[in-house]
Each structure stands twice: as structure tokens, then as C-alpha cells.
mmCIF file with all atom_site columns, C-alpha atoms and ligand atoms in Angstrom:
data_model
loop_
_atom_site.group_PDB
_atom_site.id
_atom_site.type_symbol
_atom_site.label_atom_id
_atom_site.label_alt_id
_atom_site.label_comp_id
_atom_site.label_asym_id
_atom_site.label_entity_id
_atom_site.label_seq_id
_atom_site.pdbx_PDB_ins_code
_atom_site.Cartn_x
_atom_site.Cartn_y
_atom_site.Cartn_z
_atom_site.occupancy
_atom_site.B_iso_or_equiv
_atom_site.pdbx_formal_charge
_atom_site.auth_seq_id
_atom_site.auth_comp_id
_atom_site.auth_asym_id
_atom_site.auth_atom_id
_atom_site.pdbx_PDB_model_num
ATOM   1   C CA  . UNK A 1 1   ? -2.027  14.547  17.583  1.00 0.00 ? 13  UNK A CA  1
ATOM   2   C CA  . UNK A 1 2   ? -0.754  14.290  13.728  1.00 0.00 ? 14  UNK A CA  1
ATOM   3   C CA  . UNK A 1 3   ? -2.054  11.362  12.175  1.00 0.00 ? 15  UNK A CA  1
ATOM   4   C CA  . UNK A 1 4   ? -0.412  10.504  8.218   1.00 0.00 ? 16  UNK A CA  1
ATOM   5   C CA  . UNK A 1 5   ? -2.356  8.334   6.025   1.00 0.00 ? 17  UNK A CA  1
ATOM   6   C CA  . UNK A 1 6   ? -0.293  5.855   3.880   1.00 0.00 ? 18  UNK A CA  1
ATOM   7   C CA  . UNK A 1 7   ? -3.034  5.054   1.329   1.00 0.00 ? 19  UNK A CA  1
ATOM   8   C CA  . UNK A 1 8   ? -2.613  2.008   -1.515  1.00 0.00 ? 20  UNK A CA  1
ATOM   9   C CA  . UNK A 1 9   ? -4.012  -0.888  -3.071  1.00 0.00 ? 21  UNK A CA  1
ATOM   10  C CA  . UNK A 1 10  ? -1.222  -3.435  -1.079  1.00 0.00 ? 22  UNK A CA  1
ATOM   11  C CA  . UNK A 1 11  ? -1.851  -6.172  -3.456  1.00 0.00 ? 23  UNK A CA  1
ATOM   12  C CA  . UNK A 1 12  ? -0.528  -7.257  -1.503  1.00 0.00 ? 24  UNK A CA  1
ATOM   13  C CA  . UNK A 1 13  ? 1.902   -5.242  0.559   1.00 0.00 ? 25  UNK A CA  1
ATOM   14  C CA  . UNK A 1 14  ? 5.536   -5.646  -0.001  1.00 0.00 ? 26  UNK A CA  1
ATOM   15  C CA  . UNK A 1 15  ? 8.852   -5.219  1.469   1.00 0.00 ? 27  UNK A CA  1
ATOM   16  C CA  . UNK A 1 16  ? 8.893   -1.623  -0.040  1.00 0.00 ? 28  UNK A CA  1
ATOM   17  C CA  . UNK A 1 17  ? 6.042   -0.679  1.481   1.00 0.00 ? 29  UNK A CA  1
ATOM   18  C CA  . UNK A 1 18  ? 6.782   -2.048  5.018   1.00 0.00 ? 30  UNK A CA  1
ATOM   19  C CA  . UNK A 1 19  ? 9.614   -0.020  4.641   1.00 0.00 ? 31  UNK A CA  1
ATOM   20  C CA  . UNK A 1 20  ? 7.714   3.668   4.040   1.00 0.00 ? 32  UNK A CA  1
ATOM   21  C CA  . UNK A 1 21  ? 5.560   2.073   6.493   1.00 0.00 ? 33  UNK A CA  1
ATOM   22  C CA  . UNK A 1 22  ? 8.301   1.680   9.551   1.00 0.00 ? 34  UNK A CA  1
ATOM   23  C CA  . UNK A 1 23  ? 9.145   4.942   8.395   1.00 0.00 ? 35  UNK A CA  1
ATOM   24  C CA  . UNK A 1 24  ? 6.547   7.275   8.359   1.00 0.00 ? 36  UNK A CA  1
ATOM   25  C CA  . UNK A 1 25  ? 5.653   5.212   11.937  1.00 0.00 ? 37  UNK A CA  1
ATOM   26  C CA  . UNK A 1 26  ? 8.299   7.580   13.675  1.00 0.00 ? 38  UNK A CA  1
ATOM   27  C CA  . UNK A 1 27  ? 7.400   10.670  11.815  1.00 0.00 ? 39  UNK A CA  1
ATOM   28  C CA  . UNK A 1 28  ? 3.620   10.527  13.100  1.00 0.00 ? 40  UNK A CA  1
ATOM   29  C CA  . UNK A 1 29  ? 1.453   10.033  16.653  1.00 0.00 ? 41  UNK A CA  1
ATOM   30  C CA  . UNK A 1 30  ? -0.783  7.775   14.184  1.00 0.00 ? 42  UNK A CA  1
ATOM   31  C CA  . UNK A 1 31  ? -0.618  6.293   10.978  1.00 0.00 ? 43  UNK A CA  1
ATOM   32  C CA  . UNK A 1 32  ? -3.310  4.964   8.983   1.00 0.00 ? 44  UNK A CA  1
ATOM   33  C CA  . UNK A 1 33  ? -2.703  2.478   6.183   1.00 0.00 ? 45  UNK A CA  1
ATOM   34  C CA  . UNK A 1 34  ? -5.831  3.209   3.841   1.00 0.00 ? 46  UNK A CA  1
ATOM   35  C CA  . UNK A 1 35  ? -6.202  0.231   1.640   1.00 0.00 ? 47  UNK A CA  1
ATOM   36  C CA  . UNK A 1 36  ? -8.317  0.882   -1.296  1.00 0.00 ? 48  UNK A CA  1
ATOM   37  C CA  . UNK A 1 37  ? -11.282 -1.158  -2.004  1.00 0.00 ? 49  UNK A CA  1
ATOM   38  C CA  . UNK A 1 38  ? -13.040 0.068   -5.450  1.00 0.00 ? 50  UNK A CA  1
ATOM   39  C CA  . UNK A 1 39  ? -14.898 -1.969  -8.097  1.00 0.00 ? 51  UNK A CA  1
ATOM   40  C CA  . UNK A 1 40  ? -12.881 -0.859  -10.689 1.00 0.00 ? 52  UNK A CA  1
ATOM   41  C CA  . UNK A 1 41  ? -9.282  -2.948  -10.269 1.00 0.00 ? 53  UNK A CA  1
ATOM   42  C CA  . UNK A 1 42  ? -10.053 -6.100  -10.098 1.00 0.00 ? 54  UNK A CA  1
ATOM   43  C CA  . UNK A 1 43  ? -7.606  -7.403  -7.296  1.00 0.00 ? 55  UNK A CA  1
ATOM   44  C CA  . UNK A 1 44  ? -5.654  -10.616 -6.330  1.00 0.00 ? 56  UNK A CA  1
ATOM   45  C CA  . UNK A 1 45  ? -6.533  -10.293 -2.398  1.00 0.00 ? 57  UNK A CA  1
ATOM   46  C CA  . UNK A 1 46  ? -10.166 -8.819  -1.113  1.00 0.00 ? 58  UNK A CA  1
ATOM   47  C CA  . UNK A 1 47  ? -9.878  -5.698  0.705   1.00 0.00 ? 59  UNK A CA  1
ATOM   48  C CA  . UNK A 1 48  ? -10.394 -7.937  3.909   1.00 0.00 ? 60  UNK A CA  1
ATOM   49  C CA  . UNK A 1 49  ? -7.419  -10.413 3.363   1.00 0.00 ? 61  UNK A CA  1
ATOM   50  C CA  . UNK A 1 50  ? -5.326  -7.100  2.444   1.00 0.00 ? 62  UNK A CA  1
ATOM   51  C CA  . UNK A 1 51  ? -6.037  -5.618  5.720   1.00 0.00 ? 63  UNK A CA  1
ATOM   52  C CA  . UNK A 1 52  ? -5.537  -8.989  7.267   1.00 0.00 ? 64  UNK A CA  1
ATOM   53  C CA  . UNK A 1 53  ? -2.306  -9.353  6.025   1.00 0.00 ? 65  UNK A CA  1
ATOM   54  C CA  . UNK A 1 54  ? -1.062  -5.691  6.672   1.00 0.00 ? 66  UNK A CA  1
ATOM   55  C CA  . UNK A 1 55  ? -2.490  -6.256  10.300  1.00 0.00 ? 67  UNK A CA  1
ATOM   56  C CA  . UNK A 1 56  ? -0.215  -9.085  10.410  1.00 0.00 ? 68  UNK A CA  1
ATOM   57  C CA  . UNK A 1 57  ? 3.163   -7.291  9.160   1.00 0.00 ? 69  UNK A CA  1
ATOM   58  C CA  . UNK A 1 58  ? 2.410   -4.384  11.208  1.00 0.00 ? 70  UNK A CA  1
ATOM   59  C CA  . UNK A 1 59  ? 1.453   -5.802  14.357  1.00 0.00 ? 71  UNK A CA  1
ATOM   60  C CA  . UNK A 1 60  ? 4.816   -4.826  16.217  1.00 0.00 ? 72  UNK A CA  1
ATOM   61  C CA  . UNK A 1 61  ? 3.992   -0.816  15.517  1.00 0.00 ? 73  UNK A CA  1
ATOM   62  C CA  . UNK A 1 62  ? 2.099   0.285   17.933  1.00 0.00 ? 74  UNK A CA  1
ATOM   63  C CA  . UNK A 1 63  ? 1.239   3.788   16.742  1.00 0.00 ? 75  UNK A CA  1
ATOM   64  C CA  . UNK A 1 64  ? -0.112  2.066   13.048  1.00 0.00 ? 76  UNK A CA  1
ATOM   65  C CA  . UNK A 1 65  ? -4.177  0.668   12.389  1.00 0.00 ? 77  UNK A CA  1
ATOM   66  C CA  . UNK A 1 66  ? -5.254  -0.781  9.398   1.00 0.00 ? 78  UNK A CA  1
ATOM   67  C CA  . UNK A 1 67  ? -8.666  0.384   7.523   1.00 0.00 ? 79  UNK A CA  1
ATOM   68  C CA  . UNK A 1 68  ? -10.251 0.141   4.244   1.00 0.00 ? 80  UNK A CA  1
ATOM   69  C CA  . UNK A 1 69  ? -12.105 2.838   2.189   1.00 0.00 ? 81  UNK A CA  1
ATOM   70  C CA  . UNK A 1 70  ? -14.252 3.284   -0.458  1.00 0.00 ? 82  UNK A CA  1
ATOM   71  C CA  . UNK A 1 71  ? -14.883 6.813   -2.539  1.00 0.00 ? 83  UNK A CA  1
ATOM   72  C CA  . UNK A 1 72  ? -12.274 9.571   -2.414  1.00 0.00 ? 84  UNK A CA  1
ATOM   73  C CA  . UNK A 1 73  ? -8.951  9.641   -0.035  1.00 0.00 ? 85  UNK A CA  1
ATOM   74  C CA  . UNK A 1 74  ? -9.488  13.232  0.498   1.00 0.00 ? 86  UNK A CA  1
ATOM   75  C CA  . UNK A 1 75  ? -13.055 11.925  2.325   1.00 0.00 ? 87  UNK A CA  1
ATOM   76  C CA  . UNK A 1 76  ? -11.188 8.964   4.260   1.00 0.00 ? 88  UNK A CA  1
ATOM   77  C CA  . UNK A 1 77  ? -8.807  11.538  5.704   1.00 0.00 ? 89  UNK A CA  1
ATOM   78  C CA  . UNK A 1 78  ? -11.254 13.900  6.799   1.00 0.00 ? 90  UNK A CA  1
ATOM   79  C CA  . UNK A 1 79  ? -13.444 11.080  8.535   1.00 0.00 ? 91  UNK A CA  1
ATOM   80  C CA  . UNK A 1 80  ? -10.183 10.541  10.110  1.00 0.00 ? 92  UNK A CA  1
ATOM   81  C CA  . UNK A 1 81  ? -9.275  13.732  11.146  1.00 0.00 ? 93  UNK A CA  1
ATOM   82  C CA  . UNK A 1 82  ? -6.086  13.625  9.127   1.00 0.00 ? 94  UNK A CA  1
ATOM   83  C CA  . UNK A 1 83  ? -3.724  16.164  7.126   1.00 0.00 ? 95  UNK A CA  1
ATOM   84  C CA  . UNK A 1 84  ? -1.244  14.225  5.565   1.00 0.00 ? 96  UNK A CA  1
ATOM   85  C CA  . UNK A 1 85  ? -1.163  12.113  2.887   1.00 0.00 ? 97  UNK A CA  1
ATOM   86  C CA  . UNK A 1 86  ? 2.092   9.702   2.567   1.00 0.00 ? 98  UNK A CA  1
ATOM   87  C CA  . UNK A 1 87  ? 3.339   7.935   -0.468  1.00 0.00 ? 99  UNK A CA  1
ATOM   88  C CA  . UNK A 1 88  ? 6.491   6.981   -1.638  1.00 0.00 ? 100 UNK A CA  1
ATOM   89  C CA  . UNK A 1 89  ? 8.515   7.672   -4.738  1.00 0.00 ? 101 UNK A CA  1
ATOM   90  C CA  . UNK A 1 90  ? 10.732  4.902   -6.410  1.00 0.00 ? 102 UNK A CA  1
ATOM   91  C CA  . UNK A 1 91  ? 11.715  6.528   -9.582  1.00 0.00 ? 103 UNK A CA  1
ATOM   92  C CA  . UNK A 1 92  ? 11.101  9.311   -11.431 1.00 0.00 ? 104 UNK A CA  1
ATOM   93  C CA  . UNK A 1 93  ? 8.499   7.399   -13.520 1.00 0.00 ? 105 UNK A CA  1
ATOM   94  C CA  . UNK A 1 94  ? 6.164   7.592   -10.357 1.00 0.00 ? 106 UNK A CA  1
ATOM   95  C CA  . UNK A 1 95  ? 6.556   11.328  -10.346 1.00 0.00 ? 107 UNK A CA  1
ATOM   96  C CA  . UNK A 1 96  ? 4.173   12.145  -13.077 1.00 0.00 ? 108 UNK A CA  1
ATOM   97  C CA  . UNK A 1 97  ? 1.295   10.617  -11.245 1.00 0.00 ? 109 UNK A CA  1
ATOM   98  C CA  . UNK A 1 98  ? 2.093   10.954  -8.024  1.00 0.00 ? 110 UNK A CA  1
ATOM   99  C CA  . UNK A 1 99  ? 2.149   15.117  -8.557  1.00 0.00 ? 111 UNK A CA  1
ATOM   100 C CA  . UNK A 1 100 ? -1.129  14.639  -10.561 1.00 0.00 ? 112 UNK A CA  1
ATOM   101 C CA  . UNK A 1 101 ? -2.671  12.956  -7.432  1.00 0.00 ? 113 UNK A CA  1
ATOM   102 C CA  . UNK A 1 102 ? -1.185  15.086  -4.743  1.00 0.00 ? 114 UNK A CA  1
ATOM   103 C CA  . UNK A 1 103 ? -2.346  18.368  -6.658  1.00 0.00 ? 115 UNK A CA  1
ATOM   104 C CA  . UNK A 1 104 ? -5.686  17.482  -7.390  1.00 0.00 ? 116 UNK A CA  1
ATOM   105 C CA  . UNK A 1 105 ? -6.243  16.433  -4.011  1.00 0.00 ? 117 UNK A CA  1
ATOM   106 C CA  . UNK A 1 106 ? -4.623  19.454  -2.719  1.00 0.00 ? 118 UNK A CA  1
ATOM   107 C CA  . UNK A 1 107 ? -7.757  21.197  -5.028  1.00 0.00 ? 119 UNK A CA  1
ATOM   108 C CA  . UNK A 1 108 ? -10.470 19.115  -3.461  1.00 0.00 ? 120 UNK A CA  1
ATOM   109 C CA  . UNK A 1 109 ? -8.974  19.274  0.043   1.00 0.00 ? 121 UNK A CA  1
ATOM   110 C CA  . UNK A 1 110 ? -6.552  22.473  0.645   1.00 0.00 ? 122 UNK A CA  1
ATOM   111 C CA  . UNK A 1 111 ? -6.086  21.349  3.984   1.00 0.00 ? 123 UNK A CA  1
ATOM   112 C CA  . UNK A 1 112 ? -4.502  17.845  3.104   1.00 0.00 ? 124 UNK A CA  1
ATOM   113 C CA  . UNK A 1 113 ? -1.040  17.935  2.280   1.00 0.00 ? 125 UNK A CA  1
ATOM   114 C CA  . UNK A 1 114 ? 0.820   14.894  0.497   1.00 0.00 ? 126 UNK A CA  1
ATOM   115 C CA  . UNK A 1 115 ? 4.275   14.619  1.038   1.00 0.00 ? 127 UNK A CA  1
ATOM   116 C CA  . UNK A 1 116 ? 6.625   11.612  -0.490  1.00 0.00 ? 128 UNK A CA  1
ATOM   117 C CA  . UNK A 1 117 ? 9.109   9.464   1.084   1.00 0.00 ? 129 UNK A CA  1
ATOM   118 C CA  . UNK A 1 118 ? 12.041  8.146   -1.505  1.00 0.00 ? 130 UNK A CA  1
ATOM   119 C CA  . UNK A 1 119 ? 11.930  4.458   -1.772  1.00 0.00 ? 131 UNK A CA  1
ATOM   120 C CA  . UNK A 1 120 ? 15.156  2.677   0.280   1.00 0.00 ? 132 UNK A CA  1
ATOM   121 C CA  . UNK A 1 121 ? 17.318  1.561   -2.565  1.00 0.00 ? 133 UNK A CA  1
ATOM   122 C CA  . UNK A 1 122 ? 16.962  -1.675  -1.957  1.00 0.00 ? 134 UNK A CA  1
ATOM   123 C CA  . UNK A 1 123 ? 13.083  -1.609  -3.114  1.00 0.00 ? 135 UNK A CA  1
ATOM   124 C CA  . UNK A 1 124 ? 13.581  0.898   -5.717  1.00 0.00 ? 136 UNK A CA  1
ATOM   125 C CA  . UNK A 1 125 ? 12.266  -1.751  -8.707  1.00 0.00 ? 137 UNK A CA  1
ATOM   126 C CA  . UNK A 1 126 ? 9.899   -3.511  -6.405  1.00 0.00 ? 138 UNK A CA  1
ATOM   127 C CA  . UNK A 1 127 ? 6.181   -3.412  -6.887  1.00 0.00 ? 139 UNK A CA  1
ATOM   128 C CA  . UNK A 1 128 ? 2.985   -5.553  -6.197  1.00 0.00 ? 140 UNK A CA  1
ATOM   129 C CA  . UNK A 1 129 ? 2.049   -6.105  -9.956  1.00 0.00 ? 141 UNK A CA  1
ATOM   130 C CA  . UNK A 1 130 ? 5.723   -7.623  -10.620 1.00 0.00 ? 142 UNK A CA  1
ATOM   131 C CA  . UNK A 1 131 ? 5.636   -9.845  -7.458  1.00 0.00 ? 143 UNK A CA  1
ATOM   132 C CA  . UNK A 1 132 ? 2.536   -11.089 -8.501  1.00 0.00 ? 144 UNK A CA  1
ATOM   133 C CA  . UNK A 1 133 ? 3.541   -12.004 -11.775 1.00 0.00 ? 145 UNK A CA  1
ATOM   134 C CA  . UNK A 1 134 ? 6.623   -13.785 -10.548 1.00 0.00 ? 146 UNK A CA  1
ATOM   135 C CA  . UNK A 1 135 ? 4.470   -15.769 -8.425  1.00 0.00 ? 147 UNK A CA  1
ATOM   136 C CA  . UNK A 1 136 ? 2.205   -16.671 -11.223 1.00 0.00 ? 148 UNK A CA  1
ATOM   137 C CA  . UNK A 1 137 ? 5.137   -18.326 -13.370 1.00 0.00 ? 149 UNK A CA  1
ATOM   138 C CA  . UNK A 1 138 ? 6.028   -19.727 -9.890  1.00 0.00 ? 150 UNK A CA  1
ATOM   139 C CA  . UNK A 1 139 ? 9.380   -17.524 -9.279  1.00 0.00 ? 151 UNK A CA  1
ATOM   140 C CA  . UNK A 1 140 ? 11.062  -17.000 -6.341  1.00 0.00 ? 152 UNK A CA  1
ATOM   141 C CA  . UNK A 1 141 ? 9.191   -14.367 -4.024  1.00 0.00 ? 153 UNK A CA  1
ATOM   142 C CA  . UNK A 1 142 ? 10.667  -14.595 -0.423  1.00 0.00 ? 154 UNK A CA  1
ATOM   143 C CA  . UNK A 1 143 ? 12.904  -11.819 -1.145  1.00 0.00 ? 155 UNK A CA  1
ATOM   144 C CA  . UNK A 1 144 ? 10.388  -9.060  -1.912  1.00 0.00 ? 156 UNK A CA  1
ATOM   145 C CA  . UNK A 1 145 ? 7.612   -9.798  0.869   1.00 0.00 ? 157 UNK A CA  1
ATOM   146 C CA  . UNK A 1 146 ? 7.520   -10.726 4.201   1.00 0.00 ? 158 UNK A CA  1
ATOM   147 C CA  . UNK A 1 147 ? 7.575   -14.695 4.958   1.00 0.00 ? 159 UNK A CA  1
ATOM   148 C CA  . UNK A 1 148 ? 3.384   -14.651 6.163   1.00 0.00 ? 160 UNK A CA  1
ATOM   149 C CA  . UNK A 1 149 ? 2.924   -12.845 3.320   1.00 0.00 ? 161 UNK A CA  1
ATOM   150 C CA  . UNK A 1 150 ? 4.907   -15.033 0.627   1.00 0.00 ? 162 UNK A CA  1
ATOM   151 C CA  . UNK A 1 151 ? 2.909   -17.679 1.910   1.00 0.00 ? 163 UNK A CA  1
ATOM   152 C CA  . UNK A 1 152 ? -0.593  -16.219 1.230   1.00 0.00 ? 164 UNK A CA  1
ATOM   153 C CA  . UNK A 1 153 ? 0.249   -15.260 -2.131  1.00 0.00 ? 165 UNK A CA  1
ATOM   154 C CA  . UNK A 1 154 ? 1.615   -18.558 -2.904  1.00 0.00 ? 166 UNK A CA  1
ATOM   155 C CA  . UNK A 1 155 ? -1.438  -20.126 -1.729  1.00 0.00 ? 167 UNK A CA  1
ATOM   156 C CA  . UNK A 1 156 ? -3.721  -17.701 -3.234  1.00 0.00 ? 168 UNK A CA  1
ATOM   157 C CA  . UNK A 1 157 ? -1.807  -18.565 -6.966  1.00 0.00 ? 169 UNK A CA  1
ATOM   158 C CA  . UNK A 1 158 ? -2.076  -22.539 -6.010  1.00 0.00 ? 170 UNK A CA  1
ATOM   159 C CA  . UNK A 1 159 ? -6.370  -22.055 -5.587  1.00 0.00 ? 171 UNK A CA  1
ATOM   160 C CA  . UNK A 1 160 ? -6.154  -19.904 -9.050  1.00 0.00 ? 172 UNK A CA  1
ATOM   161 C CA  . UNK A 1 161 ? -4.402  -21.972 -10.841 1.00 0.00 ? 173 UNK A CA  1
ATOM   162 C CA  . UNK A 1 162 ? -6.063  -25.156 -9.515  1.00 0.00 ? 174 UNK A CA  1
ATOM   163 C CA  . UNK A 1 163 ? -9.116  -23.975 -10.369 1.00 0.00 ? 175 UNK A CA  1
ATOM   164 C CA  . UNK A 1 164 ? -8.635  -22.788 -14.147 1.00 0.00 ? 176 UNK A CA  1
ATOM   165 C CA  . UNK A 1 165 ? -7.333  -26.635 -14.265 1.00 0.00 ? 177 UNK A CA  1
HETATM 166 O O1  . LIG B 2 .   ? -1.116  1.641   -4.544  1.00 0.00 ? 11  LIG B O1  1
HETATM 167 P P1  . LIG B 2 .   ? -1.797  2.481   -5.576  1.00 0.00 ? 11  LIG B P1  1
HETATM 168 O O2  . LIG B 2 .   ? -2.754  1.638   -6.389  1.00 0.00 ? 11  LIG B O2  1
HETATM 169 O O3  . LIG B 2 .   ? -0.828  3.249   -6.430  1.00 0.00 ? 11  LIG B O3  1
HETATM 170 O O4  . LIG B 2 .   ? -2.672  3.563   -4.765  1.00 0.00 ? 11  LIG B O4  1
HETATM 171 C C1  . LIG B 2 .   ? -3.483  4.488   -5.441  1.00 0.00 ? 11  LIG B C1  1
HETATM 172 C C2  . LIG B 2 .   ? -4.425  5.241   -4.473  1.00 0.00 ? 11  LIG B C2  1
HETATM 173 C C3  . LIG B 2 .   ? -5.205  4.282   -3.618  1.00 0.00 ? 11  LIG B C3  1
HETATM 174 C C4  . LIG B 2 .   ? -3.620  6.150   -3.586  1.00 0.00 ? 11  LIG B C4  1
HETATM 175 C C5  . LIG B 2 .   ? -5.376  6.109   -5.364  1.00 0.00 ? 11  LIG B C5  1
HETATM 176 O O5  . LIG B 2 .   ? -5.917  5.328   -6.376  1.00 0.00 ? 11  LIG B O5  1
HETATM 177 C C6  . LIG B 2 .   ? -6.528  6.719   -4.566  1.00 0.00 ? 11  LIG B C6  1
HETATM 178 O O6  . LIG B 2 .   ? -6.328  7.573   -3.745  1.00 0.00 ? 11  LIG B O6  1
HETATM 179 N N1  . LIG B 2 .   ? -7.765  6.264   -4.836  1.00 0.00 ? 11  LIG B N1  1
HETATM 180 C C7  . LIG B 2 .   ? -8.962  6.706   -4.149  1.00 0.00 ? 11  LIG B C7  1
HETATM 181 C C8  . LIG B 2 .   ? -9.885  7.500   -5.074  1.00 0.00 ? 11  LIG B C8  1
HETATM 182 C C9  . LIG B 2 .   ? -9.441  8.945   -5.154  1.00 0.00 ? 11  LIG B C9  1
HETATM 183 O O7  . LIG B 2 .   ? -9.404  9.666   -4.181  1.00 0.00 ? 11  LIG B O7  1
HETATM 184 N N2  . LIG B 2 .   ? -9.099  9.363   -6.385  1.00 0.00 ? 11  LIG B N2  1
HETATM 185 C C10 . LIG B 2 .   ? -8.631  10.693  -6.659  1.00 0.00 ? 11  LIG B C10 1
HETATM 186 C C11 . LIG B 2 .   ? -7.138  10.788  -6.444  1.00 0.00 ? 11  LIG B C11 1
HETATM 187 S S1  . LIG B 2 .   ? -6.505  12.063  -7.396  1.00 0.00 ? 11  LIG B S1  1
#
């Protein structure tokens, strides 16, 4: 069975990612979606609502679970018996880093391979940091996540900002 996993911080997930997400869904028996949870970003959403809310957007794909991890990727594929790392390229500003990543894990784990799905067009300039942002000066988001998920960032900006009141 080939199993991808679509690691990321999905904070929170976006359009852009459901997309590489539907995607790489009929490439694969199984995909993973590896949602990081380190100390060191300090996030909007915990790992658990992240997972929640992924759950949630990718509940009509049956082939695609959910799971957090600490430590290395290369460690969370191998407890998952998987070989393939998925990410996805918007521009070629993401290239520097994404080679960096996919070459030193390739060093740590020569049996992973990463491979990288171009962006749809349409998503090309989106990213979690920006919708966030947006949602802080109370923009419009509705066109960059899904409606469940518009919702829990809006409500997530309303607590924060009540409480710095
Ligand atoms: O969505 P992001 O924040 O760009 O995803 C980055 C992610 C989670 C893929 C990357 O930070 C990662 O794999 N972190 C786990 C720790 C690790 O394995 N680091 C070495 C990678 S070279």
C-alpha cells in the first residue's frame, strides 16, 4: 500500500492546502496529513484544534487521517511506514527551502523521498500567516478557507482580541 505524508503547520489549513490535499488523495492508497506540534512557533490554533479542523475539511476523503507529531518528519514517516513526503510549491521563493528540507531529509532517511506538487494558480499567493493577518485587521477571509474554517479563525481573533481589551 503507498501511503504520502502531507506534513505542515495548517495554521490553520487553507484553500491551498485542501487543494494539494484532494490531490495527492488520488495519487496515494493513504495519505497522512502530519500537523506539526513543536514548542518553538508559537501558533494561533493548538495542534488539537488543527487536527480538528483538518478532520473536518477532509472528512469526505476517505483514503486521508489526520495526526500530529512531535520530533523529526523523517521519524513520523517511519512510525508510519511511509516513503513519501508531499509538499507543495507556490513560487519559486519556496524553492530554496523546500530543496533544503527535502535533501537533508533525504540524508537522514535515504529511503524517504519528497516530491512537490505546484500550487493551482488560484492559491499561488495564499498562505496561513497572510490569512491570519487579514483576519486580525478584520478583512475579508471567506475566500481563502473553507466556510467551518473561516468561522474558527474568526472566533479564535474575537477571544484574542477580547481579551487584550
Ligand atoms: O507548513 P510549514 O510550517 O512550512 O511546514 C514545515 C514542516 C512541518 C514540514 C517542517 O518544519 C518539519 O518537517 N518539521 C519537523 C522537524 C523536522 O523534521 N525538521 C527537519 C526538516 S529538514
Amino acid at each position: 500500500m503507498s501511503t504520502a505524508v502531507y506534513p505542515g503547520s495548517f495554521d490553520p489549513v487553507t484553500l491551498g492546502h485542501m487543494d494539494i490535499i484532494e490531490r495527492t488523495s488520488k495519487m496515494f492508497d493513504k495519505v497522512i496529513i502530519g500537523v506539526l506540534n513543536n514548542n518553538v512557533k508559537t501558533p494561533l490554533f493548538s495542534a488539537k484544534e488543527r487536527v480538528n479542523m483538518l478532520e473536518e475539511v477532509t472528512a469526505h476523503l476517505p483514503n486521508v487521517e489526520v495526526q500530529s507529531f512531535e520530533g523529526l518528519l523523517v521519524d513520523f514517516l517511519r512510525r508510519n511506514d511511509a516513503r513519501v513526503i508531499v509538499r507543495g510549491l507556490r513560487a519559486v521563493t519556496d524553492f530554496e527551502y523546500e530543496l533544503q528540507m527535502a535533501q537533508t531529509n533525504r540524508v537522514m532517511a535515504p529511503e524517504i523521498d519528497t516530491i512537490f506538487l505546484t500550487t493551482n494558480l488560484k492559491y499561488s499567493y495564499l498562505s496561513s500567516s497572510i490569512v491570519k493577518e487579514i483576519a486580525f485587521y478584520h478583512g475579508h477571509i471567506s475566500q481563502f478557507l473553507a466556510p467551518e474554517i473561516e468561522k474558527r479563525v474568526r472566533d479564535k481573533v474575537d477571544e484574542l482580541t477580547k481579551g487584550a481589551v
